[in-house]
Amino acid sequence: YLAGVPRIVTGAGLMNITRFADRVTMQVEFTHQYRVIYTDGRPHLHKSVKLWNGDSRGRWEGNTLAVETTNLNGYAWLDLIGSFMSSEATVVERVTPIDTNTIGWTATITDPSVFTRPWTTRWRFVRDPDRREIWEQACVEGNQYGLWPDVREREFGHKAK
């Protein structure tokens, strides 16, 4: 399965965001996902095309990237316990640098089929000071060191290096 939008942003592991002239890309360690947010003004795909990460179109409002995502397939969960949204949902994200090492991210989800009103979630992301590269996320039996840092420390007493 893929995490989908907006959960792709909050998955475990590293995330690499790259800005190009016509798009912003996200490479995510969690389940080897990537996302392309076109910023060149192209229209959304036809509503019959449904994708795990939807169809994202962005525009710059000063230093804030405003993104509207439609065409979600309705299979992705919003969390680990199964909260969901339908294929009719729309996600509007706002990505704003707070300082040179911090990004503020909000996502407002509108889905009249599931929710009585739109709701917003917020995150802050901090730049990885070690600038580690994204590696394959592999599930290997007995691989206690491939676990997320908080689980690794709690369960095995090993701190991330």
XYZ file of N, CA and C in Angstrom:
483
model
N 0.829 -1.178 0.000
C 0.000 0.000 0.000
C 0.878 1.247 0.000
N 0.308 2.355 -0.402
C 0.996 3.639 -0.325
C 0.275 4.504 0.700
N 0.979 5.429 1.265
C 0.406 6.260 2.324
C -0.654 7.221 1.797
N -0.462 7.754 0.605
C -1.414 8.730 0.072
C -1.206 10.113 0.661
N -1.975 11.059 0.156
C -1.897 12.447 0.614
C -3.029 12.654 1.613
N -2.794 13.253 2.766
C -1.575 13.936 3.188
C -0.591 13.076 3.968
N -0.910 11.802 4.206
C -0.063 10.975 5.074
C 1.348 10.769 4.525
N 1.544 10.873 3.228
C 2.885 10.733 2.653
C 3.870 11.683 3.332
N 3.374 12.810 3.786
C 4.230 13.825 4.401
C 4.672 13.418 5.797
N 3.848 12.647 6.502
C 4.141 12.341 7.901
C 4.676 10.936 8.112
N 4.929 10.178 7.048
C 5.442 8.824 7.197
C 6.820 8.807 7.837
N 7.192 7.645 8.327
C 8.482 7.493 8.990
C 9.628 7.640 7.996
N 10.750 8.052 8.486
C 11.936 8.165 7.654
C 12.148 9.574 7.123
N 13.051 9.662 6.194
C 13.461 10.951 5.649
C 12.587 11.368 4.472
N 12.585 12.675 4.209
C 11.871 13.218 3.054
C 12.796 14.233 2.394
N 12.875 14.172 1.073
C 13.687 15.112 0.313
C 12.748 15.917 -0.583
N 12.776 17.230 -0.448
C 11.939 18.110 -1.262
C 12.845 18.873 -2.214
N 12.517 18.830 -3.511
C 13.327 19.509 -4.515
C 12.422 20.419 -5.339
N 12.860 21.660 -5.540
C 12.090 22.624 -6.328
C 12.718 22.781 -7.703
N 11.886 22.619 -8.723
C 12.278 22.853 -10.104
C 11.457 24.028 -10.627
N 11.722 24.471 -11.846
C 10.996 25.612 -12.411
C 9.506 25.325 -12.571
N 9.146 24.083 -12.901
C 7.745 23.752 -13.201
C 7.095 22.784 -12.221
N 7.825 22.385 -11.168
C 7.282 21.400 -10.232
C 8.106 21.353 -8.948
N 7.494 20.757 -7.955
C 8.175 20.430 -6.708
C 8.051 18.923 -6.548
N 9.154 18.248 -6.234
C 9.087 16.805 -6.038
C 9.400 16.473 -4.588
N 8.801 15.393 -4.143
C 9.056 14.871 -2.806
C 9.462 13.411 -2.956
N 10.593 13.082 -2.399
C 11.038 11.696 -2.335
C 10.971 11.311 -0.864
N 10.266 10.222 -0.575
C 9.996 9.844 0.797
C 10.528 8.446 1.059
N 11.235 8.287 2.172
C 11.796 6.982 2.514
C 10.699 5.965 2.823
N 9.630 6.400 3.456
C 8.524 5.531 3.852
C 7.875 4.923 2.616
N 7.979 3.629 2.455
C 7.452 2.835 1.344
C 7.913 3.316 -0.035
N 9.081 3.914 -0.112
C 9.705 4.316 -1.386
C 8.817 5.222 -2.232
N 8.096 6.106 -1.633
C 7.152 6.929 -2.381
C 7.797 8.184 -2.949
N 7.170 8.684 -3.972
C 7.518 9.996 -4.486
C 6.228 10.710 -4.845
N 6.338 12.004 -4.945
C 5.171 12.830 -5.287
C 5.651 13.978 -6.155
N 4.853 14.309 -7.168
C 5.164 15.450 -8.028
C 4.023 16.448 -7.897
N 4.377 17.677 -7.581
C 3.407 18.770 -7.478
C 3.738 19.739 -8.607
N 2.913 19.769 -9.637
C 3.175 20.658 -10.766
C 2.804 22.085 -10.397
N 3.671 23.022 -10.755
C 3.463 24.441 -10.451
C 3.428 25.297 -11.715
N 3.244 24.651 -12.865
C 3.299 25.368 -14.142
C 1.929 25.774 -14.674
N 0.876 25.625 -13.871
C -0.446 26.070 -14.294
C -1.264 25.047 -15.049
N -0.745 23.849 -15.249
C -1.511 22.835 -15.984
C -2.764 22.454 -15.185
N -3.843 22.065 -15.861
C -5.080 21.690 -15.175
C -4.956 20.317 -14.510
N -5.888 20.036 -13.606
C -5.949 18.713 -12.987
C -6.296 17.668 -14.046
N -5.926 16.442 -13.772
C -6.301 15.319 -14.629
C -7.818 15.166 -14.638
N -8.341 14.432 -15.604
C -9.782 14.174 -15.660
C -10.215 13.479 -14.367
N -11.393 13.795 -13.874
C -11.846 13.283 -12.582
C -11.976 11.760 -12.537
N -11.966 11.103 -13.682
C -12.051 9.638 -13.700
C -10.719 8.978 -13.336
N -9.619 9.736 -13.372
C -8.296 9.198 -13.038
C -8.098 9.317 -11.529
N -7.994 8.182 -10.838
C -7.847 8.160 -9.384
C -6.493 7.550 -9.025
N -5.752 8.215 -8.162
C -4.389 7.807 -7.819
C -4.205 7.775 -6.302
N -3.264 6.965 -5.817
C -2.983 6.891 -4.380
C -2.634 8.265 -3.816
N -1.756 8.992 -4.494
C -1.347 10.316 -4.021
C -2.152 11.426 -4.679
N -3.165 11.066 -5.431
C -4.002 12.056 -6.077
C -3.253 12.814 -7.162
N -3.845 13.902 -7.575
C -3.281 14.777 -8.611
C -3.064 16.133 -7.958
N -1.811 16.502 -7.759
C -1.474 17.727 -7.027
C -1.067 18.846 -7.968
N -1.658 20.006 -7.756
C -1.313 21.215 -8.507
C -1.013 22.317 -7.499
N 0.125 22.966 -7.698
C 0.548 23.989 -6.748
C 0.762 25.335 -7.400
N 0.807 26.340 -6.576
C 1.125 27.701 -7.028
C 1.854 28.387 -5.879
N 2.670 29.341 -6.253
C 3.431 30.073 -5.241
C 2.661 31.326 -4.844
N 2.495 31.512 -3.549
C 1.911 32.726 -2.973
C 2.996 33.321 -2.083
N 3.846 34.143 -2.694
C 5.026 34.619 -1.972
C 5.958 33.439 -1.745
N 6.341 33.202 -0.495
C 7.221 32.065 -0.211
C 6.444 30.823 0.237
N 5.115 30.853 0.114
C 4.277 29.715 0.489
C 3.859 28.939 -0.759
N 4.026 27.630 -0.701
C 3.533 26.758 -1.754
C 2.127 26.322 -1.365
N 1.137 26.717 -2.158
C -0.257 26.318 -1.938
C -0.561 25.183 -2.914
N -1.028 24.044 -2.397
C -1.230 22.853 -3.207
C -2.667 22.364 -3.056
N -3.320 22.082 -4.192
C -4.629 21.445 -4.164
C -4.486 20.051 -4.761
N -4.911 19.042 -3.991
C -4.840 17.665 -4.456
C -6.245 17.108 -4.596
N -6.542 16.608 -5.787
C -7.819 15.969 -6.088
C -7.517 14.580 -6.646
N -8.514 13.889 -7.115
C -8.349 12.597 -7.797
C -7.735 11.517 -6.907
N -7.993 11.574 -5.605
C -7.525 10.526 -4.700
C -8.358 9.262 -4.929
N -7.741 8.092 -4.726
C -8.462 6.846 -5.009
C -9.318 6.355 -3.842
N -9.181 6.946 -2.660
C -10.003 6.562 -1.519
C -9.515 5.338 -0.769
N -8.365 4.783 -1.133
C -7.839 3.595 -0.454
C -6.872 3.930 0.674
N -6.248 5.076 0.633
C -5.229 5.428 1.621
C -5.867 5.776 2.962
N -5.168 5.448 4.022
C -5.598 5.800 5.374
C -4.967 7.131 5.769
N -5.612 7.804 6.687
C -5.067 9.058 7.223
C -4.124 8.808 8.390
N -4.148 7.603 8.953
C -3.329 7.273 10.114
C -3.088 5.770 10.134
N -2.534 5.256 11.222
C -2.232 3.825 11.306
C -3.414 2.974 11.748
N -4.523 3.598 12.156
C -5.647 2.815 12.666
C -6.818 2.738 11.697
N -6.697 3.323 10.543
C -7.713 3.141 9.525
C -8.647 4.297 9.271
N -8.380 5.473 9.831
C -9.200 6.638 9.494
C -9.026 6.911 8.010
N -10.110 7.195 7.333
C -10.048 7.274 5.880
C -10.786 8.500 5.359
N -10.651 8.711 4.068
C -11.439 9.690 3.338
C -11.816 9.037 2.016
N -12.795 9.597 1.344
C -13.283 8.970 0.116
C -12.512 9.460 -1.108
N -12.849 8.913 -2.246
C -12.218 9.334 -3.503
C -12.711 10.710 -3.945
N -13.665 11.268 -3.242
C -14.165 12.612 -3.557
C -13.485 13.701 -2.729
N -12.561 13.313 -1.867
C -11.887 14.276 -0.993
C -11.003 15.235 -1.783
N -10.837 16.414 -1.223
C -9.875 17.395 -1.719
C -8.977 17.773 -0.544
N -7.677 17.836 -0.804
C -6.718 18.230 0.228
C -6.037 19.503 -0.240
N -6.080 20.532 0.595
C -5.396 21.794 0.296
C -4.274 21.959 1.320
N -3.047 22.000 0.816
C -1.870 22.120 1.679
C -1.231 23.490 1.504
N -0.614 23.960 2.573
C 0.158 25.194 2.544
C 1.495 24.900 3.203
N 2.558 25.106 2.429
C 3.908 24.791 2.876
C 4.690 26.095 2.940
N 5.131 26.459 4.145
C 5.773 27.756 4.345
C 7.056 27.601 5.152
N 8.174 28.129 4.666
C 9.387 28.105 5.483
C 9.209 29.024 6.694
N 9.596 28.508 7.860
C 9.530 29.291 9.092
C 10.884 29.946 9.347
N 11.940 29.178 9.129
C 13.306 29.696 9.182
C 14.137 28.815 8.252
N 15.442 28.953 8.261
C 16.269 28.206 7.303
C 16.251 26.701 7.546
N 15.810 26.262 8.713
C 15.806 24.834 9.024
C 14.431 24.251 9.319
N 13.375 25.048 9.216
C 12.042 24.584 9.613
C 10.993 24.936 8.564
N 10.127 23.979 8.279
C 9.014 24.180 7.355
C 7.713 23.952 8.112
N 6.762 24.864 7.944
C 5.420 24.680 8.469
C 4.537 24.100 7.380
N 3.732 23.109 7.721
C 2.906 22.412 6.739
C 1.497 22.273 7.305
N 0.508 22.742 6.574
C -0.879 22.519 6.974
C -1.599 21.801 5.841
N -2.581 21.004 6.203
C -3.412 20.317 5.216
C -4.859 20.413 5.677
N -5.719 20.926 4.802
C -7.150 20.991 5.080
C -7.851 19.977 4.188
N -8.584 19.081 4.823
C -9.261 18.001 4.108
C -10.748 18.313 4.056
N -11.280 18.307 2.846
C -12.708 18.498 2.622
C -13.245 17.246 1.954
N -14.214 16.606 2.608
C -14.813 15.393 2.059
C -16.221 15.240 2.631
N -17.225 15.844 1.972
C -18.592 15.789 2.483
C -19.152 14.374 2.609
N -18.557 13.402 1.920
C -19.011 12.015 2.024
C -18.621 11.375 3.350
N -17.571 11.907 3.993
C -17.045 11.293 5.214
C -17.115 12.235 6.416
N -16.813 13.510 6.209
C -16.721 14.464 7.316
C -17.834 15.501 7.232
N -18.287 15.966 8.388
C -19.366 16.957 8.419
C -18.887 18.347 8.044
N -17.590 18.577 8.148
C -17.014 19.875 7.766
C -15.526 19.678 7.477
N -14.910 20.616 6.765
C -13.463 20.524 6.524
C -12.704 20.583 7.846
N -11.553 19.958 7.880
C -10.706 20.017 9.068
C -9.250 20.145 8.641
N -8.453 20.702 9.536
C -7.057 21.034 9.221
C -6.114 20.379 10.218
N -5.017 19.877 9.704
C -3.949 19.338 10.538
C -2.678 20.123 10.236
N -1.786 20.199 11.212
C -0.564 20.997 11.069
C 0.656 20.205 11.527
N 1.778 20.421 10.829
C 3.045 19.816 11.201
C 4.156 20.842 11.042
N 5.267 20.534 11.691
C 6.518 21.271 11.470
C 7.590 20.248 11.166
N 8.385 20.548 10.166
C 9.467 19.664 9.778
C 10.783 20.398 9.922
N 11.772 19.690 10.460
C 13.091 20.273 10.694
C 14.090 19.593 9.773
N 14.958 20.399 9.185
C 16.002 19.886 8.292
C 16.890 18.895 9.037
N 17.249 17.822 8.383
C 18.153 16.827 8.952
C 19.552 17.429 8.994
N 20.097 17.670 10.194
C 21.416 18.315 10.267
C 22.528 17.473 9.670
N 22.331 16.160 9.604
C 23.351 15.274 9.051
C 23.216 15.085 7.548
N 22.120 15.604 6.983
C 21.862 15.482 5.549
C 22.060 14.051 5.047
N 21.456 13.101 5.778
C 21.544 11.691 5.390
C 20.814 11.460 4.079
N 21.269 10.488 3.328
C 20.586 10.173 2.083
C 19.467 9.169 2.341
N 18.483 9.188 1.457
C 17.354 8.285 1.584
C 17.761 6.917 1.063
N 17.535 5.912 1.886
C 17.857 4.539 1.517
C 16.582 3.740 1.344
N 16.741 2.563 0.816
C 15.621 1.641 0.692
C 15.077 1.309 2.077
N 13.768 1.344 2.206
C 13.140 0.917 3.450
C 12.774 -0.538 3.265
N 13.520 -1.415 3.891
C 13.280 -2.848 3.722
C 12.891 -3.457 5.053
N 11.912 -4.316 5.028
C 11.510 -5.072 6.207
C 12.269 -6.385 6.173
N 13.200 -6.540 7.098
C 14.023 -7.739 7.148
C 13.885 -8.333 8.540
N 13.576 -9.597 8.628
C 13.394 -10.239 9.923
C 14.635 -10.068 10.785
N 14.427 -9.638 12.015
C 15.532 -9.468 12.953
C 16.316 -8.179 12.768
N 15.900 -7.304 11.868
C 16.635 -6.068 11.609
C 16.240 -4.997 12.621
N 16.748 -5.133 13.846
C 16.384 -4.190 14.892
C 16.971 -2.808 14.663
N 18.010 -2.699 13.842
C 18.619 -1.391 13.630
C 17.960 -0.618 12.506
N 17.108 -1.262 11.722
C 16.388 -0.578 10.657
C 15.087 0.047 11.147
N 14.807 -0.109 12.444
C 13.579 0.453 13.000
C 13.679 1.961 13.124
N 12.527 2.597 13.259
C 12.503 4.033 13.486
C 13.274 4.360 14.752
N 13.964 5.496 14.802
C 14.837 5.812 15.940
C 14.152 5.712 17.299
N 12.912 6.183 17.449
C 12.267 6.136 18.759
C 11.963 4.696 19.170
N 11.569 3.847 18.225
C 11.300 2.438 18.529
C 12.610 1.736 18.866
N 13.646 1.987 18.084
C 14.954 1.368 18.301
C 15.475 1.691 19.693
N 15.344 2.953 20.103
C 15.845 3.349 21.416
C 15.001 2.740 22.530
N 13.689 2.791 22.378
C 12.785 2.293 23.411
C 12.928 0.766 23.575
N 12.962 0.037 22.473
C 12.950 -1.413 22.541
C 14.334 -2.041 22.757
N 15.379 -1.403 22.235
C 16.684 -2.035 22.267
C 17.764 -1.179 22.926
N 17.424 0.031 23.304
C 18.395 0.881 23.968
C 19.449 1.455 23.057
N 19.254 1.369 21.730
C 20.231 1.903 20.762
C 19.785 3.256 20.292
N 20.603 4.264 20.495
C 20.280 5.598 19.984
C 20.761 5.715 18.543
N 20.029 6.552 17.770
C 20.431 6.812 16.391
C 21.756 7.531 16.383
N 22.584 7.205 15.395
C 23.895 7.853 15.302
C 23.834 9.017 14.373
